[in-house]
Amino acid sequence: MDTLVTPACRFTADTELTYVNTLFSTTCDPDSPPHVGSRLLDLVPEAFHPDIAALNALTPQCPSASIRFPIGDPEAAFSPRVWDCVADFTSEGAVRGITAIARPASGNLTYRTAVERLLRTANDPSLDDSARIRAILACSRDYFGMDTADVVRLSAGGTHAELDTFEIDGETATVSRPRHERTLDILVAEGPSLAISDIRQTAHADRVTDIASPPLSLLASEILVDGQRYGAVLFTGTGPRVTPFSDQQLQFRTHVAQWLGFVIEQHRALADLKISERKYRHLFEYAPAIISILDASERITDANNSWLSILGYDREAVIGRRVADFFASPSTDGTPPDLRSSVHNVPVDLIARNGQIVQSRLSTLDRSAEGSEKFAVMVDVTERNRVLLELTNIRKSLTKANEELKRFNAIAAHDLQEPLRKIRLFGGILRSALKGASDPEIETAIEKIIDAANRLTTLVKDLLLYSRESERSYARQKVNLSPLLDEVINDLALSISETGARIRIFEMPEIEGDPVPLQRLFTNLLLNALKYRREDVVPEIDVFSRRGSAGTLELVVRDNGIGFNPGEEQRIFTPFVRVQPARSSGSGIGLAICKSIVTGHGWSIHAENREVGGADLVIALDHDGAATPSESPPSRDQTPGGGRQARST
């Protein structure tokens, strides 16, 4: 395993290392690498120990597993590797040893792990607000790969970036720097957030020319506290980014700003409650929720302004009464909630002084350690429930209208068949009766009537097929595409022979889907390629699979035909749209049915023009879609690598 270009190790059931390759050692600690006899658990953060311990549950019938854990810097736990582990066993079936080979974690896994670390940090009860903010910044800085992380405030005059009372990175609230030294002017100019990979390549390059060792990459987002701009979280790098910030990193940046705003807001609220009874009273009185304080006998000792204004009572009429006296319909089961214990989000109907019903959700919170007093907090949800009811009714109406529309399509398509049949029938009778008539315009008119009736018949049949395909559900079973495509080729043998087309089907994977619609899908795609061929060129069609840029499996039907106009990549999948109507007598439903089948499976389809002529119709499957794809042929005279041969028609 020393020849591997990735860390690898072997360890016993109690995680004692029996072998480590060079890359594993240098990754853990280049100065003091781990040695045989060390314990793997001593090199891995504690949060990942259960995953490693679970490997002892491997069996001879199921000897392998993939788990994730980091090695090296414990602070880099957000960026673990994925380890493919294989166990060998004693004759009794016990785990003798485990071989683990690392591979890089995907961007999605790195993002999820970073979010998990952020949530653990933000909700750690052992940290005070200052330590929590520093931990959030450290977690974020590591995930972004930046050099510094800071929380800065905009002063009232907007001329300085001032740190808050939190001691962040050893600095205190007395520090005040000109705004341009913290490049905060850029955030002010750009808006609520920014992401700059190299400031020298932007219009803001001159803002850092006078700064010694200026930051070259920036990532920032404003922090809102109590709905107002408090400041910003700012990450800087001394060098430019090799790759731009990903969408996940930008989303993580927003999460960090929101968490920091929440922590700062929470810190302020708790400090205000401790410092000033006036502020407490203001918060209590003007909270948008209906709040009252109850004694041990559930009698109201205080009620806020929302209680009085929403329910319409005077304070004297409320104090001293039991809170249950104001319940109109205590709960959904007809029994009042037991307030001797804490309740959370219980539906309660309140009766206002004017007799109106106020729908609310009731929660209680012990005010004192002894539990002798409680906060009873009721949130008015009358308007919300009204809107939800309206939305439910609208949804039902839309569902009903959609079902009626589907029935109308089917009935209309079916009922049109008979008059169209009669038009064709009597048109044929007229054509026979007037055959050889002296007026050629009459013969031409009859031919156009019959031709139009035939086209309309085809259109109605295709519309009915499209309607049925749009409303059907699709089974999920293993489908081997190679024999399925062989059947498609056999069905299209006459069209292929008439056009002289050369079709190559490369090795195709096994996927999960509904075989009958999938056969119709590839039939329509191949017919489309044959239909829109170039008149002076022999049609050449390749069917193969490949990995897309996002790692998903793609099934490709490639042709050398006329292609399509730029900007019509999605329009060609719209019903009744034909690339060149003069070139085809079809209804324009074929590709629309393809899109319906693909969408019904949870996949997507799009078209790509080729520079050398023709087009690729690409089906992008989900991650559960298939096994290993074949390779895309690099040119017409080469076959895919790996020993797989193409089948030619």
PDB file of C-alpha atoms in Angstrom, residues 458-646:
ATOM      1  CA  THR A 458     -52.196  12.186 -36.002  1.00  0.00           C
ATOM      2  CA  LEU A 459     -52.152  15.300 -33.818  1.00  0.00           C
ATOM      3  CA  VAL A 460     -55.164  14.134 -31.784  1.00  0.00           C
ATOM      4  CA  LYS A 461     -53.652  10.679 -31.277  1.00  0.00           C
ATOM      5  CA  ASP A 462     -50.337  12.211 -30.192  1.00  0.00           C
ATOM      6  CA  LEU A 463     -52.127  14.632 -27.875  1.00  0.00           C
ATOM      7  CA  LEU A 464     -54.000  11.757 -26.259  1.00  0.00           C
ATOM      8  CA  LEU A 465     -50.734   9.830 -25.871  1.00  0.00           C
ATOM      9  CA  TYR A 466     -49.060  12.893 -24.332  1.00  0.00           C
ATOM     10  CA  SER A 467     -51.974  13.410 -21.916  1.00  0.00           C
ATOM     11  CA  ARG A 468     -51.846   9.777 -20.779  1.00  0.00           C
ATOM     12  CA  GLU A 469     -48.065   9.871 -20.430  1.00  0.00           C
ATOM     13  CA  SER A 470     -48.205  13.078 -18.353  1.00  0.00           C
ATOM     14  CA  GLU A 471     -50.577  11.640 -15.750  1.00  0.00           C
ATOM     15  CA  ARG A 472     -49.152   8.151 -15.333  1.00  0.00           C
ATOM     16  CA  SER A 473     -46.863   7.007 -12.534  1.00  0.00           C
ATOM     17  CA  TYR A 474     -43.641   5.120 -13.196  1.00  0.00           C
ATOM     18  CA  ALA A 475     -42.423   1.875 -11.688  1.00  0.00           C
ATOM     19  CA  ARG A 476     -38.885   1.488 -10.368  1.00  0.00           C
ATOM     20  CA  GLN A 477     -37.062  -1.686 -11.311  1.00  0.00           C
ATOM     21  CA  LYS A 478     -33.680  -2.702 -12.665  1.00  0.00           C
ATOM     22  CA  VAL A 479     -33.498  -2.094 -16.414  1.00  0.00           C
ATOM     23  CA  ASN A 480     -30.523  -3.172 -18.529  1.00  0.00           C
ATOM     24  CA  LEU A 481     -30.386  -0.583 -21.291  1.00  0.00           C
ATOM     25  CA  SER A 482     -28.359  -2.694 -23.738  1.00  0.00           C
ATOM     26  CA  PRO A 483     -31.074  -5.276 -24.599  1.00  0.00           C
ATOM     27  CA  LEU A 484     -33.727  -2.548 -24.380  1.00  0.00           C
ATOM     28  CA  LEU A 485     -31.901  -0.535 -27.058  1.00  0.00           C
ATOM     29  CA  ASP A 486     -31.546  -3.667 -29.184  1.00  0.00           C
ATOM     30  CA  GLU A 487     -35.356  -3.930 -29.188  1.00  0.00           C
ATOM     31  CA  VAL A 488     -35.646  -0.258 -30.150  1.00  0.00           C
ATOM     32  CA  ILE A 489     -33.255  -0.791 -33.090  1.00  0.00           C
ATOM     33  CA  ASN A 490     -35.276  -3.806 -34.263  1.00  0.00           C
ATOM     34  CA  ASP A 491     -38.514  -1.782 -34.094  1.00  0.00           C
ATOM     35  CA  LEU A 492     -36.950   1.016 -36.163  1.00  0.00           C
ATOM     36  CA  ALA A 493     -35.280  -1.274 -38.691  1.00  0.00           C
ATOM     37  CA  LEU A 494     -37.403  -0.023 -41.608  1.00  0.00           C
ATOM     38  CA  SER A 495     -36.755   3.693 -40.865  1.00  0.00           C
ATOM     39  CA  ILE A 496     -33.050   2.991 -40.416  1.00  0.00           C
ATOM     40  CA  SER A 497     -32.916   1.124 -43.713  1.00  0.00           C
ATOM     41  CA  GLU A 498     -34.793   3.843 -45.603  1.00  0.00           C
ATOM     42  CA  THR A 499     -32.477   6.609 -44.357  1.00  0.00           C
ATOM     43  CA  GLY A 500     -29.269   4.542 -44.605  1.00  0.00           C
ATOM     44  CA  ALA A 501     -28.447   5.581 -41.027  1.00  0.00           C
ATOM     45  CA  ARG A 502     -25.453   4.201 -39.127  1.00  0.00           C
ATOM     46  CA  ILE A 503     -26.252   3.776 -35.433  1.00  0.00           C
ATOM     47  CA  ARG A 504     -23.677   2.842 -32.797  1.00  0.00           C
ATOM     48  CA  ILE A 505     -24.776   1.771 -29.318  1.00  0.00           C
ATOM     49  CA  PHE A 506     -21.953   1.679 -26.804  1.00  0.00           C
ATOM     50  CA  GLU A 507     -21.926  -0.308 -23.608  1.00  0.00           C
ATOM     51  CA  MET A 508     -24.830   0.972 -21.509  1.00  0.00           C
ATOM     52  CA  PRO A 509     -25.395   0.701 -17.740  1.00  0.00           C
ATOM     53  CA  GLU A 510     -28.174  -0.842 -15.722  1.00  0.00           C
ATOM     54  CA  ILE A 511     -30.550   1.784 -14.318  1.00  0.00           C
ATOM     55  CA  GLU A 512     -33.713   1.909 -12.230  1.00  0.00           C
ATOM     56  CA  GLY A 513     -36.840   2.864 -14.142  1.00  0.00           C
ATOM     57  CA  ASP A 514     -39.966   1.730 -15.951  1.00  0.00           C
ATOM     58  CA  PRO A 515     -38.931  -0.361 -18.996  1.00  0.00           C
ATOM     59  CA  VAL A 516     -41.946   0.298 -21.256  1.00  0.00           C
ATOM     60  CA  PRO A 517     -41.790   4.127 -21.083  1.00  0.00           C
ATOM     61  CA  LEU A 518     -37.986   3.959 -21.339  1.00  0.00           C
ATOM     62  CA  GLN A 519     -38.301   2.016 -24.598  1.00  0.00           C
ATOM     63  CA  ARG A 520     -40.708   4.683 -25.884  1.00  0.00           C
ATOM     64  CA  LEU A 521     -38.241   7.372 -24.738  1.00  0.00           C
ATOM     65  CA  PHE A 522     -35.318   6.014 -26.771  1.00  0.00           C
ATOM     66  CA  THR A 523     -37.577   5.244 -29.731  1.00  0.00           C
ATOM     67  CA  ASN A 524     -38.674   8.888 -29.870  1.00  0.00           C
ATOM     68  CA  LEU A 525     -35.090  10.167 -29.461  1.00  0.00           C
ATOM     69  CA  LEU A 526     -33.798   8.003 -32.314  1.00  0.00           C
ATOM     70  CA  LEU A 527     -36.770   8.890 -34.531  1.00  0.00           C
ATOM     71  CA  ASN A 528     -36.060  12.573 -33.830  1.00  0.00           C
ATOM     72  CA  ALA A 529     -32.431  12.111 -34.902  1.00  0.00           C
ATOM     73  CA  LEU A 530     -33.529  10.331 -38.097  1.00  0.00           C
ATOM     74  CA  LYS A 531     -36.215  12.920 -38.847  1.00  0.00           C
ATOM     75  CA  TYR A 532     -33.959  15.979 -38.554  1.00  0.00           C
ATOM     76  CA  ARG A 533     -31.045  14.625 -40.567  1.00  0.00           C
ATOM     77  CA  ARG A 534     -29.095  16.585 -43.162  1.00  0.00           C
ATOM     78  CA  GLU A 535     -30.129  15.712 -46.685  1.00  0.00           C
ATOM     79  CA  ASP A 536     -26.586  15.483 -48.072  1.00  0.00           C
ATOM     80  CA  VAL A 537     -25.055  13.554 -45.147  1.00  0.00           C
ATOM     81  CA  VAL A 538     -25.508   9.943 -44.063  1.00  0.00           C
ATOM     82  CA  PRO A 539     -27.185   9.989 -40.602  1.00  0.00           C
ATOM     83  CA  GLU A 540     -24.776   8.858 -37.870  1.00  0.00           C
ATOM     84  CA  ILE A 541     -26.166   8.368 -34.360  1.00  0.00           C
ATOM     85  CA  ASP A 542     -24.267   7.380 -31.187  1.00  0.00           C
ATOM     86  CA  VAL A 543     -25.912   6.260 -27.937  1.00  0.00           C
ATOM     87  CA  PHE A 544     -23.635   6.187 -24.894  1.00  0.00           C
ATOM     88  CA  SER A 545     -23.370   7.135 -21.213  1.00  0.00           C
ATOM     89  CA  ARG A 546     -20.964   9.387 -19.345  1.00  0.00           C
ATOM     90  CA  ARG A 547     -20.428  11.235 -16.098  1.00  0.00           C
ATOM     91  CA  GLY A 548     -21.610  14.851 -16.086  1.00  0.00           C
ATOM     92  CA  SER A 549     -19.801  17.783 -14.502  1.00  0.00           C
ATOM     93  CA  ALA A 550     -21.839  17.336 -11.286  1.00  0.00           C
ATOM     94  CA  GLY A 551     -20.942  13.639 -11.091  1.00  0.00           C
ATOM     95  CA  THR A 552     -24.386  12.455 -12.160  1.00  0.00           C
ATOM     96  CA  LEU A 553     -24.884   9.808 -14.826  1.00  0.00           C
ATOM     97  CA  GLU A 554     -25.851  11.104 -18.273  1.00  0.00           C
ATOM     98  CA  LEU A 555     -27.363   9.114 -21.143  1.00  0.00           C
ATOM     99  CA  VAL A 556     -26.582  10.750 -24.492  1.00  0.00           C
ATOM    100  CA  VAL A 557     -28.115  10.385 -27.963  1.00  0.00           C
ATOM    101  CA  ARG A 558     -25.747  12.162 -30.384  1.00  0.00           C
ATOM    102  CA  ASP A 559     -26.500  12.848 -34.050  1.00  0.00           C
ATOM    103  CA  ASN A 560     -24.938  14.719 -36.982  1.00  0.00           C
ATOM    104  CA  GLY A 561     -28.200  16.297 -38.131  1.00  0.00           C
ATOM    105  CA  ILE A 562     -29.368  19.872 -38.561  1.00  0.00           C
ATOM    106  CA  GLY A 563     -29.270  20.738 -34.828  1.00  0.00           C
ATOM    107  CA  PHE A 564     -31.410  23.584 -33.564  1.00  0.00           C
ATOM    108  CA  ASN A 565     -31.272  27.347 -33.281  1.00  0.00           C
ATOM    109  CA  PRO A 566     -29.452  28.886 -30.284  1.00  0.00           C
ATOM    110  CA  GLY A 567     -31.851  29.644 -27.445  1.00  0.00           C
ATOM    111  CA  GLU A 568     -34.177  26.727 -28.243  1.00  0.00           C
ATOM    112  CA  GLU A 569     -32.497  24.227 -25.893  1.00  0.00           C
ATOM    113  CA  GLN A 570     -35.673  23.867 -23.808  1.00  0.00           C
ATOM    114  CA  ARG A 571     -38.271  25.068 -26.298  1.00  0.00           C
ATOM    115  CA  ILE A 572     -37.831  21.997 -28.472  1.00  0.00           C
ATOM    116  CA  PHE A 573     -39.274  19.891 -25.619  1.00  0.00           C
ATOM    117  CA  THR A 574     -42.496  21.936 -25.647  1.00  0.00           C
ATOM    118  CA  PRO A 575     -45.564  20.237 -27.201  1.00  0.00           C
ATOM    119  CA  PHE A 576     -46.251  21.061 -30.878  1.00  0.00           C
ATOM    120  CA  VAL A 577     -42.832  22.711 -31.393  1.00  0.00           C
ATOM    121  CA  ARG A 578     -40.860  21.506 -34.425  1.00  0.00           C
ATOM    122  CA  VAL A 579     -37.324  22.633 -35.212  1.00  0.00           C
ATOM    123  CA  GLN A 580     -38.074  23.031 -38.924  1.00  0.00           C
ATOM    124  CA  PRO A 581     -41.794  22.496 -39.683  1.00  0.00           C
ATOM    125  CA  ALA A 582     -41.154  22.242 -43.417  1.00  0.00           C
ATOM    126  CA  ARG A 583     -38.838  19.278 -42.820  1.00  0.00           C
ATOM    127  CA  SER A 584     -41.368  17.148 -40.927  1.00  0.00           C
ATOM    128  CA  SER A 585     -45.057  16.310 -40.997  1.00  0.00           C
ATOM    129  CA  GLY A 586     -45.013  15.284 -37.340  1.00  0.00           C
ATOM    130  CA  SER A 587     -47.033  16.910 -34.558  1.00  0.00           C
ATOM    131  CA  GLY A 588     -44.119  18.089 -32.420  1.00  0.00           C
ATOM    132  CA  ILE A 589     -45.176  15.824 -29.540  1.00  0.00           C
ATOM    133  CA  GLY A 590     -42.300  13.314 -29.632  1.00  0.00           C
ATOM    134  CA  LEU A 591     -39.743  15.295 -27.597  1.00  0.00           C
ATOM    135  CA  ALA A 592     -42.494  16.576 -25.283  1.00  0.00           C
ATOM    136  CA  ILE A 593     -43.316  12.944 -24.450  1.00  0.00           C
ATOM    137  CA  CYS A 594     -39.602  12.327 -23.876  1.00  0.00           C
ATOM    138  CA  LYS A 595     -39.497  15.174 -21.361  1.00  0.00           C
ATOM    139  CA  SER A 596     -42.645  13.879 -19.640  1.00  0.00           C
ATOM    140  CA  ILE A 597     -41.108  10.396 -19.263  1.00  0.00           C
ATOM    141  CA  VAL A 598     -37.782  11.783 -18.017  1.00  0.00           C
ATOM    142  CA  THR A 599     -39.442  14.179 -15.558  1.00  0.00           C
ATOM    143  CA  GLY A 600     -41.720  11.423 -14.293  1.00  0.00           C
ATOM    144  CA  HIS A 601     -38.636   9.421 -13.341  1.00  0.00           C
ATOM    145  CA  GLY A 602     -37.223  12.402 -11.441  1.00  0.00           C
ATOM    146  CA  TRP A 603     -34.521  13.134 -14.033  1.00  0.00           C
ATOM    147  CA  SER A 604     -33.916  16.012 -16.435  1.00  0.00           C
ATOM    148  CA  ILE A 605     -33.284  16.334 -20.172  1.00  0.00           C
ATOM    149  CA  HIS A 606     -31.641  19.066 -22.222  1.00  0.00           C
ATOM    150  CA  ALA A 607     -30.191  19.598 -25.687  1.00  0.00           C
ATOM    151  CA  GLU A 608     -26.695  20.727 -26.686  1.00  0.00           C
ATOM    152  CA  ASN A 609     -25.631  21.916 -30.137  1.00  0.00           C
ATOM    153  CA  ARG A 610     -22.329  20.505 -31.377  1.00  0.00           C
ATOM    154  CA  GLU A 611     -19.704  22.683 -33.060  1.00  0.00           C
ATOM    155  CA  VAL A 612     -19.106  20.053 -35.746  1.00  0.00           C
ATOM    156  CA  GLY A 613     -22.829  19.839 -36.508  1.00  0.00           C
ATOM    157  CA  GLY A 614     -25.703  17.939 -35.027  1.00  0.00           C
ATOM    158  CA  ALA A 615     -26.865  17.837 -31.428  1.00  0.00           C
ATOM    159  CA  ASP A 616     -26.618  15.899 -28.170  1.00  0.00           C
ATOM    160  CA  LEU A 617     -29.850  15.095 -26.339  1.00  0.00           C
ATOM    161  CA  VAL A 618     -28.707  14.501 -22.755  1.00  0.00           C
ATOM    162  CA  ILE A 619     -30.683  12.748 -19.992  1.00  0.00           C
ATOM    163  CA  ALA A 620     -29.236  13.529 -16.543  1.00  0.00           C
ATOM    164  CA  LEU A 621     -30.142  10.837 -14.019  1.00  0.00           C
ATOM    165  CA  ASP A 622     -30.256  11.238 -10.254  1.00  0.00           C
ATOM    166  CA  HIS A 623     -27.474   9.773  -8.093  1.00  0.00           C
ATOM    167  CA  ASP A 624     -29.498   6.586  -7.501  1.00  0.00           C
ATOM    168  CA  GLY A 625     -29.927   6.067 -11.234  1.00  0.00           C
ATOM    169  CA  ALA A 626     -27.192   3.742 -12.380  1.00  0.00           C
ATOM    170  CA  ALA A 627     -23.917   1.923 -12.162  1.00  0.00           C
ATOM    171  CA  THR A 628     -20.715   2.680 -14.060  1.00  0.00           C
ATOM    172  CA  PRO A 629     -21.236   4.552 -17.343  1.00  0.00           C
ATOM    173  CA  SER A 630     -19.456   3.880 -20.592  1.00  0.00           C
ATOM    174  CA  GLU A 631     -17.002   6.435 -21.889  1.00  0.00           C
ATOM    175  CA  SER A 632     -18.072   9.063 -24.397  1.00  0.00           C
ATOM    176  CA  PRO A 633     -16.409   8.368 -27.787  1.00  0.00           C
ATOM    177  CA  PRO A 634     -13.820  11.096 -28.395  1.00  0.00           C
ATOM    178  CA  SER A 635     -14.261  10.964 -32.169  1.00  0.00           C
ATOM    179  CA  ARG A 636     -16.149   9.034 -34.877  1.00  0.00           C
ATOM    180  CA  ASP A 637     -13.244   6.679 -35.651  1.00  0.00           C
ATOM    181  CA  GLN A 638     -12.480   5.736 -32.040  1.00  0.00           C
ATOM    182  CA  THR A 639     -14.297   3.375 -29.711  1.00  0.00           C
ATOM    183  CA  PRO A 640     -14.616   3.810 -25.942  1.00  0.00           C
ATOM    184  CA  GLY A 641     -11.733   2.613 -23.841  1.00  0.00           C
ATOM    185  CA  GLY A 642     -11.711  -0.219 -21.373  1.00  0.00           C
ATOM    186  CA  GLY A 643     -12.203  -2.973 -23.950  1.00  0.00           C
ATOM    187  CA  ARG A 644     -15.911  -2.269 -24.490  1.00  0.00           C
ATOM    188  CA  GLN A 645     -16.927  -2.523 -28.135  1.00  0.00           C
ATOM    189  CA  ALA A 646     -19.710  -0.651 -29.877  1.00  0.00           C
TER     190      ALA A 646
END
